[in-house]
PDB file of C-alpha atoms in Angstrom:
ATOM      1  CA  UNK A1204     -10.201 -24.551   3.783  1.00 64.00           C
ATOM      2  CA  UNK A1205      -8.282 -21.452   4.723  1.00 79.00           C
ATOM      3  CA  UNK A1206      -7.831 -20.447   8.377  1.00 92.00           C
ATOM      4  CA  UNK A1207      -9.479 -17.184   9.434  1.00 96.00           C
ATOM      5  CA  UNK A1208      -8.994 -14.947  12.460  1.00 96.00           C
ATOM      6  CA  UNK A1209     -10.625 -11.777  13.723  1.00 98.00           C
ATOM      7  CA  UNK A1210      -8.085  -9.118  14.681  1.00 97.00           C
ATOM      8  CA  UNK A1211      -8.399  -5.695  16.257  1.00 98.00           C
ATOM      9  CA  UNK A1212      -6.227  -3.288  14.266  1.00 98.00           C
ATOM     10  CA  UNK A1213      -5.111   0.312  14.667  1.00 97.00           C
ATOM     11  CA  UNK A1214      -5.216   2.812  11.809  1.00 97.00           C
ATOM     12  CA  UNK A1215      -2.646   2.001   9.130  1.00 97.00           C
ATOM     13  CA  UNK A1216      -1.227   4.935   7.103  1.00 98.00           C
ATOM     14  CA  UNK A1217      -0.479   4.466   3.408  1.00 98.00           C
ATOM     15  CA  UNK A1218       0.661   6.255   0.254  1.00 98.00           C
ATOM     16  CA  UNK A1219      -0.626   5.254  -3.145  1.00 97.00           C
ATOM     17  CA  UNK A1220      -2.632   5.774  -6.307  1.00 97.00           C
ATOM     18  CA  UNK A1221      -6.395   5.354  -6.745  1.00 97.00           C
ATOM     19  CA  UNK A1222      -7.622   4.054 -10.090  1.00 95.00           C
ATOM     20  CA  UNK A1223     -10.430   2.195 -11.788  1.00 94.00           C
ATOM     21  CA  UNK A1224      -9.119  -1.103 -13.139  1.00 87.00           C
ATOM     22  CA  UNK A1225     -10.172  -4.472 -14.480  1.00 85.00           C
ATOM     23  CA  UNK A1226      -8.853  -7.948 -13.760  1.00 83.00           C
ATOM     24  CA  UNK A1227      -8.469  -8.459 -17.513  1.00 80.00           C
ATOM     25  CA  UNK A1228      -5.924  -5.615 -17.548  1.00 86.00           C
ATOM     26  CA  UNK A1229      -4.350  -6.155 -14.112  1.00 85.00           C
ATOM     27  CA  UNK A1230      -0.894  -5.328 -15.476  1.00 86.00           C
ATOM     28  CA  UNK A1231      -2.016  -1.683 -15.667  1.00 91.00           C
ATOM     29  CA  UNK A1232      -2.902  -1.815 -11.968  1.00 92.00           C
ATOM     30  CA  UNK A1233       0.348  -3.551 -10.994  1.00 90.00           C
ATOM     31  CA  UNK A1234       2.396  -1.024 -12.993  1.00 94.00           C
ATOM     32  CA  UNK A1235       1.770   1.483 -10.183  1.00 95.00           C
ATOM     33  CA  UNK A1236       3.569  -0.616  -7.555  1.00 95.00           C
ATOM     34  CA  UNK A1237       7.203   0.135  -8.555  1.00 95.00           C
ATOM     35  CA  UNK A1238       6.272   3.768  -9.228  1.00 96.00           C
ATOM     36  CA  UNK A1239       4.912   4.184  -5.692  1.00 97.00           C
ATOM     37  CA  UNK A1240       7.991   2.581  -4.116  1.00 96.00           C
ATOM     38  CA  UNK A1241      10.273   4.801  -6.235  1.00 96.00           C
ATOM     39  CA  UNK A1242       8.361   7.974  -5.315  1.00 97.00           C
ATOM     40  CA  UNK A1243       8.394   6.958  -1.653  1.00 96.00           C
ATOM     41  CA  UNK A1244      12.166   6.384  -1.743  1.00 96.00           C
ATOM     42  CA  UNK A1245      12.712   9.720  -3.517  1.00 96.00           C
ATOM     43  CA  UNK A1246      10.732  11.470  -0.757  1.00 96.00           C
ATOM     44  CA  UNK A1247      12.808   9.775   1.951  1.00 95.00           C
ATOM     45  CA  UNK A1248       9.973   7.527   3.086  1.00 96.00           C
ATOM     46  CA  UNK A1249      10.327   3.966   4.293  1.00 96.00           C
ATOM     47  CA  UNK A1250       7.812   1.292   3.280  1.00 96.00           C
ATOM     48  CA  UNK A1251       6.431  -0.951   6.013  1.00 96.00           C
ATOM     49  CA  UNK A1252       5.872  -3.995   3.844  1.00 94.00           C
ATOM     50  CA  UNK A1253       4.568  -5.180   0.534  1.00 94.00           C
ATOM     51  CA  UNK A1254       1.950  -3.501  -1.628  1.00 96.00           C
ATOM     52  CA  UNK A1255      -1.625  -3.280  -0.404  1.00 97.00           C
ATOM     53  CA  UNK A1256      -4.519  -3.392  -2.850  1.00 96.00           C
ATOM     54  CA  UNK A1257      -7.544  -1.618  -1.359  1.00 97.00           C
ATOM     55  CA  UNK A1258     -10.837  -2.481  -3.048  1.00 96.00           C
ATOM     56  CA  UNK A1259     -13.425   0.293  -2.719  1.00 97.00           C
ATOM     57  CA  UNK A1260     -16.128  -0.700  -5.215  1.00 96.00           C
ATOM     58  CA  UNK A1261     -16.722  -3.935  -7.086  1.00 91.00           C
ATOM     59  CA  UNK A1262     -19.719  -5.320  -8.950  1.00 89.00           C
ATOM     60  CA  UNK A1263     -18.365  -8.507 -10.526  1.00 82.00           C
ATOM     61  CA  UNK A1264     -14.839  -9.693 -11.251  1.00 77.00           C
ATOM     62  CA  UNK A1265     -15.416  -8.852 -14.938  1.00 80.00           C
ATOM     63  CA  UNK A1266     -16.477  -5.238 -14.273  1.00 87.00           C
ATOM     64  CA  UNK A1267     -14.186  -2.263 -13.667  1.00 89.00           C
ATOM     65  CA  UNK A1268     -13.497  -1.772  -9.964  1.00 93.00           C
ATOM     66  CA  UNK A1269     -12.362   1.194  -7.896  1.00 96.00           C
ATOM     67  CA  UNK A1270      -9.094   0.345  -6.202  1.00 96.00           C
ATOM     68  CA  UNK A1271      -6.165   2.016  -4.466  1.00 97.00           C
ATOM     69  CA  UNK A1272      -2.722   0.539  -4.977  1.00 97.00           C
ATOM     70  CA  UNK A1273      -0.802   1.525  -1.865  1.00 97.00           C
ATOM     71  CA  UNK A1274       2.243   0.969   0.281  1.00 97.00           C
ATOM     72  CA  UNK A1275       2.033   0.951   4.097  1.00 97.00           C
ATOM     73  CA  UNK A1276       4.074   3.615   5.911  1.00 97.00           C
ATOM     74  CA  UNK A1277       4.583   4.716   9.534  1.00 96.00           C
ATOM     75  CA  UNK A1278       3.217   8.196   8.804  1.00 94.00           C
ATOM     76  CA  UNK A1279       1.658   9.714   5.712  1.00 93.00           C
ATOM     77  CA  UNK A1280       4.165  11.485   3.492  1.00 94.00           C
ATOM     78  CA  UNK A1281       3.358  13.648   0.472  1.00 94.00           C
ATOM     79  CA  UNK A1282       4.820  12.149  -2.706  1.00 95.00           C
ATOM     80  CA  UNK A1283       3.659  14.784  -5.157  1.00 93.00           C
ATOM     81  CA  UNK A1284       1.113  15.077  -7.926  1.00 94.00           C
ATOM     82  CA  UNK A1285      -0.776  11.895  -8.751  1.00 95.00           C
ATOM     83  CA  UNK A1286      -0.194  10.293  -5.361  1.00 97.00           C
ATOM     84  CA  UNK A1287      -2.504  10.161  -2.362  1.00 97.00           C
ATOM     85  CA  UNK A1288      -2.190   9.493   1.340  1.00 97.00           C
ATOM     86  CA  UNK A1289      -4.670   8.005   3.743  1.00 97.00           C
ATOM     87  CA  UNK A1290      -5.248   5.498   6.504  1.00 97.00           C
ATOM     88  CA  UNK A1291      -6.935   2.151   6.642  1.00 98.00           C
ATOM     89  CA  UNK A1292      -9.486   2.530   9.426  1.00 98.00           C
ATOM     90  CA  UNK A1293      -8.997   1.061  12.861  1.00 98.00           C
ATOM     91  CA  UNK A1294     -11.367  -1.713  13.848  1.00 98.00           C
ATOM     92  CA  UNK A1295     -12.076  -5.424  13.842  1.00 98.00           C
ATOM     93  CA  UNK A1296     -10.955  -7.253  10.700  1.00 98.00           C
ATOM     94  CA  UNK A1297     -11.591 -10.723   9.364  1.00 98.00           C
ATOM     95  CA  UNK A1298      -8.148 -11.888   8.172  1.00 97.00           C
ATOM     96  CA  UNK A1299      -6.714 -14.792   6.167  1.00 96.00           C
ATOM     97  CA  UNK A1300      -3.071 -15.417   5.236  1.00 94.00           C
ATOM     98  CA  UNK A1301      -3.041 -18.110   2.542  1.00 90.00           C
ATOM     99  CA  UNK A1302      -0.106 -19.206   0.427  1.00 85.00           C
ATOM    100  CA  UNK A1303      -0.533 -19.332  -3.321  1.00 87.00           C
ATOM    101  CA  UNK A1304      -0.478 -15.672  -4.267  1.00 82.00           C
ATOM    102  CA  UNK A1305      -3.035 -14.315  -6.703  1.00 84.00           C
ATOM    103  CA  UNK A1306      -3.984 -17.816  -7.869  1.00 86.00           C
ATOM    104  CA  UNK A1307      -5.860 -18.610  -4.620  1.00 90.00           C
ATOM    105  CA  UNK A1308      -7.529 -15.255  -3.993  1.00 89.00           C
ATOM    106  CA  UNK A1309     -10.843 -16.003  -5.702  1.00 89.00           C
ATOM    107  CA  UNK A1310     -11.291 -19.143  -3.600  1.00 92.00           C
ATOM    108  CA  UNK A1311     -10.171 -17.417  -0.386  1.00 93.00           C
ATOM    109  CA  UNK A1312     -12.599 -14.520  -0.847  1.00 92.00           C
ATOM    110  CA  UNK A1313     -15.479 -16.954  -1.375  1.00 93.00           C
ATOM    111  CA  UNK A1314     -14.514 -18.914   1.727  1.00 95.00           C
ATOM    112  CA  UNK A1315     -14.215 -15.706   3.772  1.00 95.00           C
ATOM    113  CA  UNK A1316     -17.727 -14.575   2.832  1.00 94.00           C
ATOM    114  CA  UNK A1317     -19.121 -17.981   3.724  1.00 95.00           C
ATOM    115  CA  UNK A1318     -17.181 -18.200   7.006  1.00 96.00           C
ATOM    116  CA  UNK A1319     -18.241 -14.683   8.033  1.00 96.00           C
ATOM    117  CA  UNK A1320     -21.880 -15.578   7.395  1.00 95.00           C
ATOM    118  CA  UNK A1321     -21.673 -18.804   9.410  1.00 96.00           C
ATOM    119  CA  UNK A1322     -19.974 -16.947  12.283  1.00 96.00           C
ATOM    120  CA  UNK A1323     -22.583 -14.144  12.231  1.00 97.00           C
ATOM    121  CA  UNK A1324     -19.991 -11.511  11.286  1.00 97.00           C
ATOM    122  CA  UNK A1325     -21.118  -8.510   9.254  1.00 97.00           C
ATOM    123  CA  UNK A1326     -18.706  -7.110   6.699  1.00 97.00           C
ATOM    124  CA  UNK A1327     -18.462  -3.300   6.578  1.00 97.00           C
ATOM    125  CA  UNK A1328     -20.064  -2.928   3.147  1.00 95.00           C
ATOM    126  CA  UNK A1329     -22.871  -1.082   1.448  1.00 95.00           C
ATOM    127  CA  UNK A1330     -24.598  -2.700  -1.514  1.00 93.00           C
ATOM    128  CA  UNK A1331     -25.612  -0.225  -4.232  1.00 94.00           C
ATOM    129  CA  UNK A1332     -26.722  -0.495  -7.859  1.00 93.00           C
ATOM    130  CA  UNK A1333     -23.148   0.032  -9.074  1.00 92.00           C
ATOM    131  CA  UNK A1334     -21.721  -2.706  -6.862  1.00 91.00           C
ATOM    132  CA  UNK A1335     -20.512  -3.419  -3.350  1.00 94.00           C
ATOM    133  CA  UNK A1336     -18.801  -0.487  -1.619  1.00 96.00           C
ATOM    134  CA  UNK A1337     -16.234  -1.548   0.967  1.00 95.00           C
ATOM    135  CA  UNK A1338     -15.136   0.478   3.978  1.00 96.00           C
ATOM    136  CA  UNK A1339     -11.937  -1.604   3.952  1.00 97.00           C
ATOM    137  CA  UNK A1340     -11.137  -4.704   1.911  1.00 97.00           C
ATOM    138  CA  UNK A1341      -7.451  -5.318   1.313  1.00 97.00           C
ATOM    139  CA  UNK A1342      -4.960  -7.751  -0.144  1.00 96.00           C
ATOM    140  CA  UNK A1343      -1.361  -7.263   0.971  1.00 96.00           C
ATOM    141  CA  UNK A1344       1.409  -9.251  -0.638  1.00 92.00           C
ATOM    142  CA  UNK A1345       3.781 -10.503   2.047  1.00 93.00           C
ATOM    143  CA  UNK A1346       6.270 -12.283  -0.220  1.00 89.00           C
ATOM    144  CA  UNK A1347       8.665 -10.330  -2.436  1.00 84.00           C
ATOM    145  CA  UNK A1348       8.473 -11.787  -5.968  1.00 81.00           C
ATOM    146  CA  UNK A1349      12.094 -10.712  -6.486  1.00 82.00           C
ATOM    147  CA  UNK A1350      13.233 -13.187  -3.807  1.00 88.00           C
ATOM    148  CA  UNK A1351      10.605 -15.893  -4.470  1.00 89.00           C
ATOM    149  CA  UNK A1352       9.627 -16.216  -8.134  1.00 89.00           C
ATOM    150  CA  UNK A1353       7.346 -19.240  -7.526  1.00 90.00           C
ATOM    151  CA  UNK A1354       3.819 -17.760  -7.237  1.00 87.00           C
ATOM    152  CA  UNK A1355       2.552 -20.889  -5.466  1.00 88.00           C
ATOM    153  CA  UNK A1356       4.783 -19.969  -2.503  1.00 90.00           C
ATOM    154  CA  UNK A1357       3.692 -16.346  -2.226  1.00 90.00           C
ATOM    155  CA  UNK A1358       1.931 -15.397   1.003  1.00 91.00           C
ATOM    156  CA  UNK A1359      -0.802 -12.796   0.892  1.00 93.00           C
ATOM    157  CA  UNK A1360      -2.968 -11.293   3.605  1.00 96.00           C
ATOM    158  CA  UNK A1361      -6.636 -10.724   2.863  1.00 96.00           C
ATOM    159  CA  UNK A1362      -8.545  -8.508   5.315  1.00 98.00           C
ATOM    160  CA  UNK A1363     -12.126  -7.258   5.554  1.00 97.00           C
ATOM    161  CA  UNK A1364     -13.241  -4.594   8.016  1.00 98.00           C
ATOM    162  CA  UNK A1365     -16.192  -5.817  10.080  1.00 98.00           C
ATOM    163  CA  UNK A1366     -19.211  -3.682  11.023  1.00 95.00           C
TER     164      UNK A1366
END
């Protein structure tokens, strides 16, 4: 079982690209990561860590989902056409930091939902006909794949905003 904590967090600025993507074609989603870092560098911005995947709407893992691929920054900086800026909202977050990279995420998300329910924690979501709409659900990769090619050693942070 993964360890979970509840953390109070300030707003977190980001730059990125919002898209609709599918797990079956995740390479199309990931293709935005180097583009965002390159645009940020060209604009003189400094990233504050690894990429953050923000999930906004999801029905099932097989369905298209609305997602923002982003990079955390100290302050929002305009990168030009096709890029967005925003902030992850301040608040209380349920957080897990498992090792195992993308291969453990399905299990970790299931455990987080179960743990939140047992603890009486409400996730900041709205259930609609087209899926679950998240106020803030993120996965941030903490390990650079360039320096650690073994996916089983990658650390990732999963965070859900609580109501």
